[in-house]
Short mmCIF file of C-alpha atoms in Angstrom, two decimals:
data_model
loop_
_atom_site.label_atom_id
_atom_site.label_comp_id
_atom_site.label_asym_id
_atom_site.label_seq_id
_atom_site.Cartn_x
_atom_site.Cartn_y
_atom_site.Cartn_z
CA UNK A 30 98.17 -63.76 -64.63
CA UNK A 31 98.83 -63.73 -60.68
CA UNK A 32 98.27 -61.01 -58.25
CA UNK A 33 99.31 -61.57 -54.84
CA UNK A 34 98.56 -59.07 -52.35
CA UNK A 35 100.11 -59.33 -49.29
CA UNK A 36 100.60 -56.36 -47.12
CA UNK A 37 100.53 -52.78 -47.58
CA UNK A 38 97.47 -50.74 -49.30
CA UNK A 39 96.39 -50.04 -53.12
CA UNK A 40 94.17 -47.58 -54.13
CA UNK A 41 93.56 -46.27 -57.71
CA UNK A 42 94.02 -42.64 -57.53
CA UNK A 43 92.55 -42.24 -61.24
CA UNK A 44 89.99 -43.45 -63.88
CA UNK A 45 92.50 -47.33 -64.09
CA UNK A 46 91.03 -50.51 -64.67
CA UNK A 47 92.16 -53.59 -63.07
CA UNK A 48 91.31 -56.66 -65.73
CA UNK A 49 91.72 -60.30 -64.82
CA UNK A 50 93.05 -62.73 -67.35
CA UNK A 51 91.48 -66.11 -68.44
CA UNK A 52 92.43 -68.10 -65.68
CA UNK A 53 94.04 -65.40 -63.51
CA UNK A 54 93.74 -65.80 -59.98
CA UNK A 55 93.47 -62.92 -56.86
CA UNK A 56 95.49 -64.01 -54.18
CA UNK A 57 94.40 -62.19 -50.87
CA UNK A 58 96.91 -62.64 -47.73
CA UNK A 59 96.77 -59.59 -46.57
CA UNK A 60 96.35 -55.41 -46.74
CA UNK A 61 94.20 -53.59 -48.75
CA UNK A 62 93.13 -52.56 -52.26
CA UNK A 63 90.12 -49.81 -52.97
CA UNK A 64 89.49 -49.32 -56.62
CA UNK A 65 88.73 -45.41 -55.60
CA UNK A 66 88.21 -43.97 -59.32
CA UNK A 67 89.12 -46.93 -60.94
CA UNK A 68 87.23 -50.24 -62.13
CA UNK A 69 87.41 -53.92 -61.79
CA UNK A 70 86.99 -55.97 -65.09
CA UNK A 71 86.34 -59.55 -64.28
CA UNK A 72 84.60 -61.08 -67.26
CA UNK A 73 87.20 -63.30 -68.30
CA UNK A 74 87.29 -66.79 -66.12
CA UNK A 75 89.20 -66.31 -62.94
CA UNK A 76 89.75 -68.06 -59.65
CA UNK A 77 90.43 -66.13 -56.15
CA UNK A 78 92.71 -67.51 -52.56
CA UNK A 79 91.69 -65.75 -49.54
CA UNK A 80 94.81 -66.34 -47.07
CA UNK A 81 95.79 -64.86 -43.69
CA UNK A 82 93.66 -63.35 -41.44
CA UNK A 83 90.28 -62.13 -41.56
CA UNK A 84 88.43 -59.53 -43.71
CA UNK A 85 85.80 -59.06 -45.81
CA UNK A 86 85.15 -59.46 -49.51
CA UNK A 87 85.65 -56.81 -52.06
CA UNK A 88 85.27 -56.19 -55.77
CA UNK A 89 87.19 -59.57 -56.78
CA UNK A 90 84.02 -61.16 -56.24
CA UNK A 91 82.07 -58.90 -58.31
CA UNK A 92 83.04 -60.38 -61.69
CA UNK A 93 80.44 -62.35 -63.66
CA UNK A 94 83.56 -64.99 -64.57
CA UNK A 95 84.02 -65.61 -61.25
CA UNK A 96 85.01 -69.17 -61.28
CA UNK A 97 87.17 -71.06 -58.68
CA UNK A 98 86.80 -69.38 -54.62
CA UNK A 99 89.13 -71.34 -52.42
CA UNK A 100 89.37 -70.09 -48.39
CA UNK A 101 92.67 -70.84 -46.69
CA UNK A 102 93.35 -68.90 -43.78
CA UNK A 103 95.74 -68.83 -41.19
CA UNK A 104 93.70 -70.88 -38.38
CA UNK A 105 90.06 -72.20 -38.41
CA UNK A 106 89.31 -69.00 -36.12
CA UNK A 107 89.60 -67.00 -38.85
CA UNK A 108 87.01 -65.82 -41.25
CA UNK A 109 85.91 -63.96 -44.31
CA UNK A 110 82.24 -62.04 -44.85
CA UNK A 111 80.72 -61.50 -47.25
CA UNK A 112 80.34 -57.76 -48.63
CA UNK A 113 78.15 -58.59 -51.31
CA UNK A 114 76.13 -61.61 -53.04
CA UNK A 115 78.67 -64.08 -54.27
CA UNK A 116 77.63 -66.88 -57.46
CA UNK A 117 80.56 -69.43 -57.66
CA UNK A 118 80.88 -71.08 -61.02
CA UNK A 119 83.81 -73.40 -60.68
CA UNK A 120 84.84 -74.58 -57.15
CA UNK A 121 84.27 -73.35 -54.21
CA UNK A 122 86.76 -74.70 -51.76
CA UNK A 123 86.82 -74.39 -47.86
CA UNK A 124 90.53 -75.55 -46.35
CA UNK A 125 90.40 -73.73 -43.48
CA UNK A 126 88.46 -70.83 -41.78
CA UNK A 127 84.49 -69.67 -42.05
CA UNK A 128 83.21 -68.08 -45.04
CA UNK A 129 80.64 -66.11 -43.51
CA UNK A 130 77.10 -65.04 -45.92
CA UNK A 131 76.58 -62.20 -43.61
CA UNK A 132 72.91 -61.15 -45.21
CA UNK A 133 74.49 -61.90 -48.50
CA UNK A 134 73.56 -64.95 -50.76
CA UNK A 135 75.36 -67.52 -52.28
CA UNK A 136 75.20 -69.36 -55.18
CA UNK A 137 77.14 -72.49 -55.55
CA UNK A 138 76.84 -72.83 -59.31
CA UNK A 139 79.85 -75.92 -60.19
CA UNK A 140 81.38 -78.05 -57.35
CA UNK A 141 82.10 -77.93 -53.59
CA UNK A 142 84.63 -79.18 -51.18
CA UNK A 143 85.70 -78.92 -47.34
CA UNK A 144 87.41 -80.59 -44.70
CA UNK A 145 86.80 -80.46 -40.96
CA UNK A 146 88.35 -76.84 -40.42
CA UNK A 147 86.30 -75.05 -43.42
CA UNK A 148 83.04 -74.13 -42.37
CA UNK A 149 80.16 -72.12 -43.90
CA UNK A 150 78.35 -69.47 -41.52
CA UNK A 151 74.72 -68.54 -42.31
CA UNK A 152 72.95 -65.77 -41.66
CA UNK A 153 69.38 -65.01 -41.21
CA UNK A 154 68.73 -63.15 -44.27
CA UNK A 155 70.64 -65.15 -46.21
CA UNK A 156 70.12 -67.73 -48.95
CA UNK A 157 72.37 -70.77 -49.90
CA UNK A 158 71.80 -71.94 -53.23
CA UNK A 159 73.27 -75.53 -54.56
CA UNK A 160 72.82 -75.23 -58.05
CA UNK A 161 74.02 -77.35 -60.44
CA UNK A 162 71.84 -80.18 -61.57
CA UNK A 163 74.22 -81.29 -64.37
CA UNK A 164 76.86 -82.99 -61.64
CA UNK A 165 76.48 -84.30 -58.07
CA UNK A 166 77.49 -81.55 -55.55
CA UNK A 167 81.08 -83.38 -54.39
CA UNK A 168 81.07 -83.02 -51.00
CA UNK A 169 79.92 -82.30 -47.19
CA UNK A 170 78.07 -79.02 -45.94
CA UNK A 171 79.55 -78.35 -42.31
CA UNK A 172 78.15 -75.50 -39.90
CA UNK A 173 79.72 -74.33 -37.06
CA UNK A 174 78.91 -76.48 -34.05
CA UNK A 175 76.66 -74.14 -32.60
CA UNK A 176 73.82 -74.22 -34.99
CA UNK A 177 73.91 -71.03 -38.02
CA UNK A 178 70.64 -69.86 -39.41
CA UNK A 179 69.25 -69.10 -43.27
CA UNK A 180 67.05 -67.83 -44.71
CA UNK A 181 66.44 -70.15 -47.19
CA UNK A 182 68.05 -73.24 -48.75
CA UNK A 183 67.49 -74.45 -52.11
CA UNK A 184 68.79 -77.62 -53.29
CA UNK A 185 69.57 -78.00 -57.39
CA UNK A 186 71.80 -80.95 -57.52
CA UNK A 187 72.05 -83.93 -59.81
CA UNK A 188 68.59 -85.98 -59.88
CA UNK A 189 68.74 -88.84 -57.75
CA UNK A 190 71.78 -87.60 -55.75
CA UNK A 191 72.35 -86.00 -52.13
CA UNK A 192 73.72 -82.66 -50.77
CA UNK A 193 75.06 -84.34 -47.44
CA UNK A 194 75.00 -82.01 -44.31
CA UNK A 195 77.08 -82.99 -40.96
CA UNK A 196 75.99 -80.38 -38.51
CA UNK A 197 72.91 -77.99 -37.46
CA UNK A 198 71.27 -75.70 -39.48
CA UNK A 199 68.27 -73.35 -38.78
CA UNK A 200 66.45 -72.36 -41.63
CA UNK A 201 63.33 -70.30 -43.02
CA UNK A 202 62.41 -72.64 -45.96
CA UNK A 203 63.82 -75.16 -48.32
CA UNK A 204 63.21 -75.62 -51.62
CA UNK A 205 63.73 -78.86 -53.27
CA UNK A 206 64.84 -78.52 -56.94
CA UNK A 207 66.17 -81.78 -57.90
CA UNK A 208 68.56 -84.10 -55.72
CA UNK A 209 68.08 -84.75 -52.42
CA UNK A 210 69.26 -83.68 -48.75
CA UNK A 211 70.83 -85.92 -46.10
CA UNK A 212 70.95 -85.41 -42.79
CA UNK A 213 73.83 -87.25 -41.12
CA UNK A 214 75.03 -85.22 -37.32
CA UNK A 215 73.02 -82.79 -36.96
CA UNK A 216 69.38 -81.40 -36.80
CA UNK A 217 67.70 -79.39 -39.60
CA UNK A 218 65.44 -77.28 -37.88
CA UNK A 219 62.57 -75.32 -39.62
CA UNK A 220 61.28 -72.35 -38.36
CA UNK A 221 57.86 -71.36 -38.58
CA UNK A 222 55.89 -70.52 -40.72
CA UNK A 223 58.46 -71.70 -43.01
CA UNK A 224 58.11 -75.19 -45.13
CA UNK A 225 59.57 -77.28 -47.12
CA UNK A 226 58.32 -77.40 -50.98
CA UNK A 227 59.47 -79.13 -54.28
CA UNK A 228 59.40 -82.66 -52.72
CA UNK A 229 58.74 -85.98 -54.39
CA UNK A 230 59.70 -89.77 -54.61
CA UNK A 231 62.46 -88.41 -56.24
CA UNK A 232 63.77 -85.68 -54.15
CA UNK A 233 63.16 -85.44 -50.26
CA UNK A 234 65.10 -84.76 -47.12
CA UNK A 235 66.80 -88.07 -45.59
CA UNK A 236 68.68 -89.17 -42.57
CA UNK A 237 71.80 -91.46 -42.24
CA UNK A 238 72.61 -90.74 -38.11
CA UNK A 239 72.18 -88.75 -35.44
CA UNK A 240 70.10 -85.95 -37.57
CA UNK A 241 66.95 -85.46 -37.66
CA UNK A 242 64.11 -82.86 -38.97
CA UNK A 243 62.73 -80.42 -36.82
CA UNK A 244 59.48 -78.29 -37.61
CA UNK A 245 57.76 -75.84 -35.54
CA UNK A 246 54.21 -75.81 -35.39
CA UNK A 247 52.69 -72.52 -36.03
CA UNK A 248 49.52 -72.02 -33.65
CA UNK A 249 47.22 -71.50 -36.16
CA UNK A 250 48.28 -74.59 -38.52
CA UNK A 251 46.90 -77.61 -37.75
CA UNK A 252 49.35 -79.89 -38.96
CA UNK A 253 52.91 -79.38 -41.13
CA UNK A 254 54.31 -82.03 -43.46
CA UNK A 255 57.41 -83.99 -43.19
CA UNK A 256 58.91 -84.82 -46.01
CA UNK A 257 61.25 -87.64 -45.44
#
């Protein structure tokens, strides 16, 4: 139920299928593997390690059971792109490294967590979904310190709960589904003519520090709404 690449290169030279067991798990430190005239069956629930050094994504993230992603690389320096859109339905886990959207969205569709050295890195096509109303999101959404950019954000979290975010962002748009979004470090900063929508009494953008929410004005608006 384990494969463990390491080094060295795989490449399917036929019509093969790779198929992932319930439960199976991908574990990426290091080479290669190209499915050439082969396929990639990923229906079943599995989970997928990205160790070592950096790279970028390939067909392991194409399954629909796609459950737990966990990024563990070799030093915080390190970083893996995204090749494609990614949805997450389990965990998505950031120990160490950047997981980088690179014009690709993601979907956070089950639970998050990070420490200090795993960092997301936006992009400006991009969009980061939270989406899973049914539990609160688990944990802290940290940027690089230099501020990274989306497209759009869209928050679908437990009602009456908070997606908590510790560093810059520049962003498009957010949408506000249900849950909230704290600002604690750093400064959310809307571009124009983007906005925020989906706000109420119930779900609106807070701040618990240093952070605060930046709009631009565009020149031929007279005013934009904060909603805080």
């Amino acid at each position: 139920d384990t494969l463990n690449l390491k080094n060295g290169s795989v490449d399917f030279s036929n019509a093969s299928s790779l198929t992932m067991l319930s439960n199976g798990i991908f574990i990426w430190e290091g080479g290669s593997f190209t499915l050439g005239m082969g396929s990639f069956i990923g229906t079943n629930p599995y989970n997928v390690l990205y160790k070592g050094l950096t790279r970028g994504t390939g067909f392991e993230t194409s399954g629909s059971g796609l459950k737990n992603v966990t990024v563990s690389l070799a030093s915080i320096t390190e970083t893996i792109s995204l090749y494609s859109n990614m949805a997450v339905n389990g965990l998505l886990k950031l120990d160490m490294g950047y997981l980088y959207l690179d014009a690709n969205n993601l979907s956070v569709n089950g639970t998050y967590s990070s420490t200090i050295n795993g960092k997301l890195t936006g992009h400006a096509n991009s969009t980061l979904k939270i989406n899973n109303p049914a539990v609160a999101f688990g944990d802290t959404l940290r940027f690089p310190a230099i501020p990274t950019t989306l497209d759009s954000l869209i928050i679908n979290t437990m009602p009456s709960s908070w997606v908590v975010m510790t560093s810059g962002l520049i962003v498009g748009n957010v949408k506000l589904m249900s849950g909230g979004l704290m600002l604690t470090d750093g400064d959310l900063t809307i571009n124009s003519p983007g906005v925020v929508s989906g706000y109420d009494s119930t779900k609106y953008i807070g701040m618990n520090g240093a952070g605060s929410l930046v709009m631009n004005v565009n020149v031929a608006s007279p005013y934009v709404k904060f909603p805080i």
